[in-house]
CSV table of C-alpha atoms and ligand atoms in Angstrom, one decimal:
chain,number,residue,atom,x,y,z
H,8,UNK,CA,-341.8,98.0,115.2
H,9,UNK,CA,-340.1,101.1,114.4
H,10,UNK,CA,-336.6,101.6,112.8
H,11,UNK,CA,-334.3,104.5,113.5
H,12,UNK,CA,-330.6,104.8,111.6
H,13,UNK,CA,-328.1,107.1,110.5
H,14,UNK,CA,-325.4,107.5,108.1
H,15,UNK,CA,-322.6,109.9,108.1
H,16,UNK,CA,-322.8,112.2,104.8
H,17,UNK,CA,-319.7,110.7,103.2
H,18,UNK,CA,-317.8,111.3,99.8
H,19,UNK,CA,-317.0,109.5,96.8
H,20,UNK,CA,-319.6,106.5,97.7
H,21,UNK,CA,-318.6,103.1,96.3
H,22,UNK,CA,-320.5,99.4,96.1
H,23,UNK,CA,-319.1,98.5,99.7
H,24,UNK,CA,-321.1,101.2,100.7
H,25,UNK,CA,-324.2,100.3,98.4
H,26,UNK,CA,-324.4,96.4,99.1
H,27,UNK,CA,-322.9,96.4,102.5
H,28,UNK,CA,-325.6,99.4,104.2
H,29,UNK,CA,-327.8,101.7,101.7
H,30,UNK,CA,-329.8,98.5,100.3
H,31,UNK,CA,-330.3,96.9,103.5
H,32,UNK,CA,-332.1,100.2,104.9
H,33,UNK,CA,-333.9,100.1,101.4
H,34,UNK,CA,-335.2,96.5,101.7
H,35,UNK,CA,-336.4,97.5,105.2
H,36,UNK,CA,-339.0,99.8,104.0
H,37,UNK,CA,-340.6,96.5,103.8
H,38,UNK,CA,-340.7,95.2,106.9
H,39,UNK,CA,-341.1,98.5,109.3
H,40,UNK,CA,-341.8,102.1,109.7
H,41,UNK,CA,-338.6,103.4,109.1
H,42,UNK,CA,-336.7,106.8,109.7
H,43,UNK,CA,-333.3,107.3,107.7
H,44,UNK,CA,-331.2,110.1,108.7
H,45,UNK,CA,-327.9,112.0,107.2
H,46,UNK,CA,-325.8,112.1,110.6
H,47,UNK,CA,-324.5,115.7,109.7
H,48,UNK,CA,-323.9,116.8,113.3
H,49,UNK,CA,-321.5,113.3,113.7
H,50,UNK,CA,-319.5,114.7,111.0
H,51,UNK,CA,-318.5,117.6,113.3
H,52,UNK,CA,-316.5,115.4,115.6
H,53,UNK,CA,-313.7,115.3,113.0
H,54,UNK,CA,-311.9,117.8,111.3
H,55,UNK,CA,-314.4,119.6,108.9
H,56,UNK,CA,-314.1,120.6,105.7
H,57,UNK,CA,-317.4,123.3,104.7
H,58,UNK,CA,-317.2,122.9,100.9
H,59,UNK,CA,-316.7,119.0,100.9
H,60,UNK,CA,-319.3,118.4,103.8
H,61,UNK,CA,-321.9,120.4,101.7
H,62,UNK,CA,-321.3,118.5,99.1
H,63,UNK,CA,-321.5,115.3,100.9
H,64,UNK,CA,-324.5,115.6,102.2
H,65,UNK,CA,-326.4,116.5,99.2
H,66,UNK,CA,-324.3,113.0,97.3
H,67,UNK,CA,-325.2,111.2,100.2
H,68,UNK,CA,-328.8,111.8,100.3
H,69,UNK,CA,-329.2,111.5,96.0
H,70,UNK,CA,-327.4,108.2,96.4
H,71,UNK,CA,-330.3,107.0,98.8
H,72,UNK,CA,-332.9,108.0,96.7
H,73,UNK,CA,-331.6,106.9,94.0
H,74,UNK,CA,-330.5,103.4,95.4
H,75,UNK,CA,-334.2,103.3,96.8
H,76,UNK,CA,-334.7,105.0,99.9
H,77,UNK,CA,-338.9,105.7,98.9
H,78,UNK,CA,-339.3,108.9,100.6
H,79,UNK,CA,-343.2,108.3,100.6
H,80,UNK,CA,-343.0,105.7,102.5
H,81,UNK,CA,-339.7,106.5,104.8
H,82,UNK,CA,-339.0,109.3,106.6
H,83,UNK,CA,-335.4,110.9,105.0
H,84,UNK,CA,-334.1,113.7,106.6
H,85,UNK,CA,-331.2,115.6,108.0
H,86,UNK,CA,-330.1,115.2,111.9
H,87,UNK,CA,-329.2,119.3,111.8
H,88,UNK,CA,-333.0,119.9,110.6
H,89,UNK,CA,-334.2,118.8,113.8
H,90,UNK,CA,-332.9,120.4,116.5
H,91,UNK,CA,-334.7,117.9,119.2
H,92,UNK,CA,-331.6,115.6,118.5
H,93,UNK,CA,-328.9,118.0,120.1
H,94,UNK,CA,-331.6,119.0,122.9
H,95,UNK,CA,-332.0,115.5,123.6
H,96,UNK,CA,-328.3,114.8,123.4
H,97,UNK,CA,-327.8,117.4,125.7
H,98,UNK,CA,-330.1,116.4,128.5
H,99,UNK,CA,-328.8,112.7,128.0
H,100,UNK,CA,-325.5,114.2,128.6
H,101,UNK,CA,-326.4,114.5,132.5
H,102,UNK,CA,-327.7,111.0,132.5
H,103,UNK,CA,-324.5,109.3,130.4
H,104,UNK,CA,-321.4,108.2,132.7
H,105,UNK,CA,-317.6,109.1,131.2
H,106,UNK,CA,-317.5,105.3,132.8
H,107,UNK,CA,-319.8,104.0,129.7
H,108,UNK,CA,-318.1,106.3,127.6
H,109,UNK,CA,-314.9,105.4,128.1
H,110,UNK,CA,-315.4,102.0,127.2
H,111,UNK,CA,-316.5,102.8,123.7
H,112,UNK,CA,-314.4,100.9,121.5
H,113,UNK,CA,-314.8,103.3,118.2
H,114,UNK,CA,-313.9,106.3,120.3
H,115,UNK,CA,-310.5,104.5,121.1
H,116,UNK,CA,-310.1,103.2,117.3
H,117,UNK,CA,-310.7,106.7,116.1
H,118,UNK,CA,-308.9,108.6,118.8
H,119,UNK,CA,-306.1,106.5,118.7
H,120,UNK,CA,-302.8,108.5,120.4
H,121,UNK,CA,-304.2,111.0,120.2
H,122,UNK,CA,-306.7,110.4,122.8
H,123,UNK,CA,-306.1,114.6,124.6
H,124,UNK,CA,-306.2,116.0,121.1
H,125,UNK,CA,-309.8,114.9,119.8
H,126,UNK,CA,-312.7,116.3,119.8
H,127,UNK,CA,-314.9,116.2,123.1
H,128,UNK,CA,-317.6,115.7,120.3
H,129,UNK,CA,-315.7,112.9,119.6
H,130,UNK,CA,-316.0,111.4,123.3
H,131,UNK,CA,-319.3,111.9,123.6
H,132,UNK,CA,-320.2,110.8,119.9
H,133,UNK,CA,-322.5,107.9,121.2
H,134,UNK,CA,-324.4,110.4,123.4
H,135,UNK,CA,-325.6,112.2,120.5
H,136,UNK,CA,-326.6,108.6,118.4
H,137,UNK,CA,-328.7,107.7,121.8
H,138,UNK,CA,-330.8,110.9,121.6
H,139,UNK,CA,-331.3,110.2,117.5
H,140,UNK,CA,-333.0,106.7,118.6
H,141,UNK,CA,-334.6,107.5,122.0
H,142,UNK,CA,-336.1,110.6,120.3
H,143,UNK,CA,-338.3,108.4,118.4
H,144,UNK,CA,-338.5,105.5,120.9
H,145,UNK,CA,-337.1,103.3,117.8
H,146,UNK,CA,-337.8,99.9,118.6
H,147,UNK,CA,-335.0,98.4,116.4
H,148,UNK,CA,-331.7,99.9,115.1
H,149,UNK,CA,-330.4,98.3,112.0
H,150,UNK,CA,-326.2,98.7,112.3
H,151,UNK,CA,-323.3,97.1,111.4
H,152,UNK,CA,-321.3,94.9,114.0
H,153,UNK,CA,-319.1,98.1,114.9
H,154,UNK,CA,-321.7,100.1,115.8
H,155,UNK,CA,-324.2,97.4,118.3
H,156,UNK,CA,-321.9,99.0,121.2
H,157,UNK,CA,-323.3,102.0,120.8
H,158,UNK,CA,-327.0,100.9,120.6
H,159,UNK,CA,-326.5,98.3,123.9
H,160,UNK,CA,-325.0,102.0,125.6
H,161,UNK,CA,-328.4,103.4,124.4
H,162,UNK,CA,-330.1,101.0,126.4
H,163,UNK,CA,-328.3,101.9,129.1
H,164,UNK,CA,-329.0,105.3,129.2
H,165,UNK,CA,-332.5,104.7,128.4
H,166,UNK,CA,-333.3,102.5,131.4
H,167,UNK,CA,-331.2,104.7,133.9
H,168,UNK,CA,-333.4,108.2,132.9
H,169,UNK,CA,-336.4,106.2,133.0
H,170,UNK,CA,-335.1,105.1,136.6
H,171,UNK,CA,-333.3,107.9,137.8
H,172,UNK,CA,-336.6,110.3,136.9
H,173,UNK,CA,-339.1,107.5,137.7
H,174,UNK,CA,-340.7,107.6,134.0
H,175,UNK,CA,-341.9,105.4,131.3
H,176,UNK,CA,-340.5,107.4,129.0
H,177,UNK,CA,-337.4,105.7,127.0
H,178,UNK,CA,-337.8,102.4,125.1
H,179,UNK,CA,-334.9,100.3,125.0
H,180,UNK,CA,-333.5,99.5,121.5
H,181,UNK,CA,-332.6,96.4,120.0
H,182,UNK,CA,-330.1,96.4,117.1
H,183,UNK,CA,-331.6,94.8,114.1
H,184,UNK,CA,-330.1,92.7,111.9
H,185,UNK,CA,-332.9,92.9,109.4
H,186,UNK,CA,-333.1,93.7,105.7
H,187,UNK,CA,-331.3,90.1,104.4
H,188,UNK,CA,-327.4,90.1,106.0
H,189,UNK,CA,-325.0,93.0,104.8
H,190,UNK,CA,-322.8,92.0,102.1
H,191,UNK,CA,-318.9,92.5,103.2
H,192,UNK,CA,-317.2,93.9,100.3
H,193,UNK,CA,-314.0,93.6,99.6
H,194,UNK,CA,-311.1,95.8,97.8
H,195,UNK,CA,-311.2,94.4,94.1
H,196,UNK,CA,-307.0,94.2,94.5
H,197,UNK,CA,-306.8,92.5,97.7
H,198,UNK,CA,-310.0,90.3,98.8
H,199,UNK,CA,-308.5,90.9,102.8
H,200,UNK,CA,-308.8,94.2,102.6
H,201,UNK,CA,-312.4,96.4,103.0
H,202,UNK,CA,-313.5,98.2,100.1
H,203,UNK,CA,-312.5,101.8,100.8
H,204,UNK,CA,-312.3,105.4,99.1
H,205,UNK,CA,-309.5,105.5,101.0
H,206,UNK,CA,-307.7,103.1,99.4
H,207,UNK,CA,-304.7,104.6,97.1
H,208,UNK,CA,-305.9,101.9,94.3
H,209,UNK,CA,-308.9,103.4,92.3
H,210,UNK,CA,-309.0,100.0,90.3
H,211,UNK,CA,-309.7,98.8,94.1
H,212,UNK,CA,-313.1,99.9,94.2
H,213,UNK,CA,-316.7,100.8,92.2
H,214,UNK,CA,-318.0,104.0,92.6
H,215,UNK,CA,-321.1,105.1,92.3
H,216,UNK,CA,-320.8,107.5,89.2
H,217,UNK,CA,-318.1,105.1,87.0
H,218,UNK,CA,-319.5,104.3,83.4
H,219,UNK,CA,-320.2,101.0,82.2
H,220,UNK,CA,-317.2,100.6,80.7
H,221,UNK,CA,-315.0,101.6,83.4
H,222,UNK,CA,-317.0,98.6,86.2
H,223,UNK,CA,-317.0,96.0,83.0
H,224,UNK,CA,-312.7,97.4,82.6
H,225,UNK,CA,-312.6,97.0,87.4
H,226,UNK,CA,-313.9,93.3,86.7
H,227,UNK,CA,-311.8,92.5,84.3
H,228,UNK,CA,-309.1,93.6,86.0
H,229,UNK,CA,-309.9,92.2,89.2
H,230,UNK,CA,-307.4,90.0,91.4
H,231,UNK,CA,-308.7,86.1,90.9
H,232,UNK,CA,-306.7,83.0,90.9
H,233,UNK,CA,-306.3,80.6,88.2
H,234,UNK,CA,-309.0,77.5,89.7
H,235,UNK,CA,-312.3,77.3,88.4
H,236,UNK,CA,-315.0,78.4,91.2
H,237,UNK,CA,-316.0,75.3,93.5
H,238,UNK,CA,-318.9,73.5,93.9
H,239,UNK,CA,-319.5,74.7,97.8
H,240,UNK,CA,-319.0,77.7,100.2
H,241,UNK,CA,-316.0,75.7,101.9
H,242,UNK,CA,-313.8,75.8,98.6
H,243,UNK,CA,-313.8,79.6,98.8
H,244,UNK,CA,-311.8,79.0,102.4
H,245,UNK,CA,-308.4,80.0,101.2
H,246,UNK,CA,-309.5,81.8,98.2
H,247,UNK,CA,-310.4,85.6,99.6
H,248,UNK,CA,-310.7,87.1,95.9
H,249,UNK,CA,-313.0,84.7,94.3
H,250,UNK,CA,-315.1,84.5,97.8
H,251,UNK,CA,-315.6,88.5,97.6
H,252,UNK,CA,-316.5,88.3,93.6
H,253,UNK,CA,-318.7,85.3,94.3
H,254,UNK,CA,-320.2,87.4,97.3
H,255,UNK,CA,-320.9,90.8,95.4
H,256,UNK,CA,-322.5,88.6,93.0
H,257,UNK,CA,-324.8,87.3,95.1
H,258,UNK,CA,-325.3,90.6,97.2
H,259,UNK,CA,-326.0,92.2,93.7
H,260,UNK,CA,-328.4,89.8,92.1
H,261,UNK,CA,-329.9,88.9,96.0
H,262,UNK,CA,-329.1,85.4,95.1
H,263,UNK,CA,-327.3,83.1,98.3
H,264,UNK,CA,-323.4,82.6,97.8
H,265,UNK,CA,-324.5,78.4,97.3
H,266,UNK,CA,-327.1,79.6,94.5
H,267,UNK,CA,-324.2,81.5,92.4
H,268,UNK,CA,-321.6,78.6,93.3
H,269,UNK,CA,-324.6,76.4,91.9
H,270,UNK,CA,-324.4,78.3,88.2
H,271,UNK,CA,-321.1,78.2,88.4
H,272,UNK,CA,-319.5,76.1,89.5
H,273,UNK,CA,-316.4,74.3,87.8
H,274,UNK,CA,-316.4,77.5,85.6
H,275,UNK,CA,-313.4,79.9,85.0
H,276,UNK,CA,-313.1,83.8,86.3
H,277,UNK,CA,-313.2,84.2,82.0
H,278,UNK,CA,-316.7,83.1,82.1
H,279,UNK,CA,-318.1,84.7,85.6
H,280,UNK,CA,-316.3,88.1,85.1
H,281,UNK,CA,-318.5,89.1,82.4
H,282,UNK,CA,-321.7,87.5,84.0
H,283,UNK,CA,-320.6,89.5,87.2
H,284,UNK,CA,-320.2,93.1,85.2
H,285,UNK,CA,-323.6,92.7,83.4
H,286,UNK,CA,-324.7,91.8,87.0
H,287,UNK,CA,-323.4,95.1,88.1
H,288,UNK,CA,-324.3,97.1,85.7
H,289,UNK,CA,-327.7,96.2,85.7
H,290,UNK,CA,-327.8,97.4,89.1
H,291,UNK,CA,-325.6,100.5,89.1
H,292,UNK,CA,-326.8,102.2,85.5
H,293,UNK,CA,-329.8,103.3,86.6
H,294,UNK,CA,-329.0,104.3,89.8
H,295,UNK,CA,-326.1,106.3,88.3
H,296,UNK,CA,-329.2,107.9,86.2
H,297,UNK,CA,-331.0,109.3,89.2
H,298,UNK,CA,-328.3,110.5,90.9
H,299,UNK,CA,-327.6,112.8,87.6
H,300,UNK,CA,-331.2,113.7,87.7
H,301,UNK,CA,-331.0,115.0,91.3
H,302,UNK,CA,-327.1,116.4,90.5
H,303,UNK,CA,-329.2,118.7,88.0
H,304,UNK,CA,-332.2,119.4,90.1
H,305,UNK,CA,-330.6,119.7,93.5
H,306,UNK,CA,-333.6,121.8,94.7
H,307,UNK,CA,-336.0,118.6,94.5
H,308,UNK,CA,-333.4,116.9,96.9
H,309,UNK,CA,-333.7,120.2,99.6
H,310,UNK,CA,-337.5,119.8,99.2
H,311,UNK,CA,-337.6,116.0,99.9
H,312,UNK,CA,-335.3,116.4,103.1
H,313,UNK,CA,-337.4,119.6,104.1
H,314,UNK,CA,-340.3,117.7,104.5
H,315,UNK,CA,-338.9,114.6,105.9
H,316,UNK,CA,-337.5,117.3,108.6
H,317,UNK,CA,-340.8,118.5,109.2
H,318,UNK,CA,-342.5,114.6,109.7
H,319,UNK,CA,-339.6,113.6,111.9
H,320,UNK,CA,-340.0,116.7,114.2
H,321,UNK,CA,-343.5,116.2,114.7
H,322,UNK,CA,-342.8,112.8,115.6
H,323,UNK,CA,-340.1,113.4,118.1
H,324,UNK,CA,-341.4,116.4,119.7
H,325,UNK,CA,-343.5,114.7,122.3
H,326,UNK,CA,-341.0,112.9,123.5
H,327,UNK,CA,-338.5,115.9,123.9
H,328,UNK,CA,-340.9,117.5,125.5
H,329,UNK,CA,-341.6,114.5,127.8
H,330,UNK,CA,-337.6,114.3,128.6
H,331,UNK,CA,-338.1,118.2,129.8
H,332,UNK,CA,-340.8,117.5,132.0
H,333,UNK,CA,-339.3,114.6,133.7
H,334,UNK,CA,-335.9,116.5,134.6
H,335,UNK,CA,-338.1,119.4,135.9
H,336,UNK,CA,-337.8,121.8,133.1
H,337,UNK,CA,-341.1,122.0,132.1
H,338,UNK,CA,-341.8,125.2,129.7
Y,25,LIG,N1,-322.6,106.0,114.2
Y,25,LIG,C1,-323.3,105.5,113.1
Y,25,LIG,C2,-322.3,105.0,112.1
Y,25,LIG,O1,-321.1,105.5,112.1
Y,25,LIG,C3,-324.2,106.5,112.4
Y,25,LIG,C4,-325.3,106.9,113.3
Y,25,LIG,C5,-325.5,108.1,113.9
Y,25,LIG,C6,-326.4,106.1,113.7
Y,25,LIG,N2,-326.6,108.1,114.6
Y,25,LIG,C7,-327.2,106.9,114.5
Y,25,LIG,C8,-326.8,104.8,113.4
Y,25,LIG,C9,-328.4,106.4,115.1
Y,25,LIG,C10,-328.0,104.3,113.9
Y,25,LIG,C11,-328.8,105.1,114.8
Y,25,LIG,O2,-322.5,104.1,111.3
């Protein structure tokens, strides 16, 4: 079994971001040799800023250290270190159809109308995330539910070069829901709402790098309702604020939702708010730590991704070469 996934090298991360993808890759490490990857060349598909993408890709790659990413045992590195994954896109580009393409629900969400003024990069987006898995003939992909479109177009491709050029060469990917489920967290103002940096509310979210006293002040200040928690899952139905603190509870002390219901329950928000801060920041203060240790010694970081880099090309080079050969360019 081997795992393949990227993340974009996004800004200001927050705990939707920690609990709902980071610490599933980092309980992974358990379970399967993994490579984690900074999708740097996905970033290019929207409008770019230099200054703010440098400086999310070195956040991005601190944050998973620091939340656990064990770069002695994974492979971390950055898509744009290896240039096998735009050669590979490329050649997949002749076996892709604008049919599959166009299907792509995430290019239609992110396009929106303005479907003639994206980015062609944009279009063929998935292409690119094909050649990242196929490059390592990843046996599992571990993505959200948005993103399992793009993995079953993978297959696709995969089985039509292997047929098209009569080779063995591809492996089919399943997406991998491995790692314990992915916590959905919710804005702290509005429990229907996701978690976003986005979000014009910064008492909506936890960042990353906010002091103790500034997640204890986001709890406190949190949307609840006035009953005491349930007994049972079912009595969080109607009750989408107290579900999503019951939920980050649980996603944050690994703990199921019926486990914290079953120290809870029939208590107030006035006693599990402070229960649910300490939770936090037991979590978050020392991986605020490291991420001001690497902030300092950003060099360290460049050397961990440079060597990743140089593991994951050795890796996929075979099979780049192999996709060469079978089209009939050969060096
Ligand atoms: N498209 C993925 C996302 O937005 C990121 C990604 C790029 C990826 N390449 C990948 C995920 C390869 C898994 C495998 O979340």
């Amino acid at each position: 079994m081997r795992v393949v996934s990227g993340i974009q090298p996004t800004g200001d991360l927050h705990l939707g971001n920690l609990l709902g993808a980071i610490l599933r890759w980092v309980r992974m490490q358990d379970e399967a040799e993994c490579l984690f990857f900074l999708a740097d060349l996905h970033a290019l598909t929207v409008e770019v800023d230099p200054a703010q993408l440098r400086s999310n890709i070195r956040e991005m790659a601190a944050a998973l250290i620091a939340s656990g990413i064990d770069p002695a045992r994974s492979i971390l590195f950055r898509q744009r270190s290896v240039p096998a994954h735009a050669e590979l896109a490329w050649i997949l580009q002749g076996t892709a159809r604008m049919g599959w393409l166009n299907r792509m629900t995430q290019f239609k969400e992110k396009s929106g109308k303005n479907r003639e003024g994206s980015s062609v990069g944009l279009f063929t987006y998935p292409v690119l995330q094909a050649a990242d898995i196929l490059l390592y003939r990843a046996t599992h992909v571990p993505v959200g539910e948005d993103q399992k479109q793009h993995v079953e177009l993978t297959r696709d491709i995969a089985l039509k070069f292997n047929t098209d050029f009569d080779v063995d060469l591809f492996v089919p990917p399943e997406p991998f829901i491995g790692g314990g489920t992915a916590a959905r967290v919710m804005s702290l103002r509005d429990g229907r709402a996701k978690m976003s940096k986005s979000d014009p509310s910064e008492m909506s979210r936890i960042l990353l790098t906010d002091s103790n006293d500034l997640i204890a002040q986001k709890v406190r200040k949190a949307k609840t309702d006035p009953e005491p928690l349930p007994a049972d899952v079912s009595g969080l139905d109607e009750r989408p604020e107290a579900k999503n603190l019951v939920g980050i509870y649980g996603a944050v002390t690994g703990e199921t939702v019926d486990q914290v219901l079953g120290r809870f329950a029939g208590q107030g928000f006035g006693a599990f708010k402070p229960a649910l801060s300490d939770a936090l920041i037991a979590l978050l203060e020392p991986l605020r730590m490291r991420l001001e240790q690497f902030r300092a010694d950003p060099a360290e970081l460049d050397r961990i991704l440079a060597a990743g880099s140089e593991r994951a090309a050795s890796l996929g080079a075979p099979t780049l070469d192999a996709a060469y050969d079978a089209v009939g360019l050969s060096r």
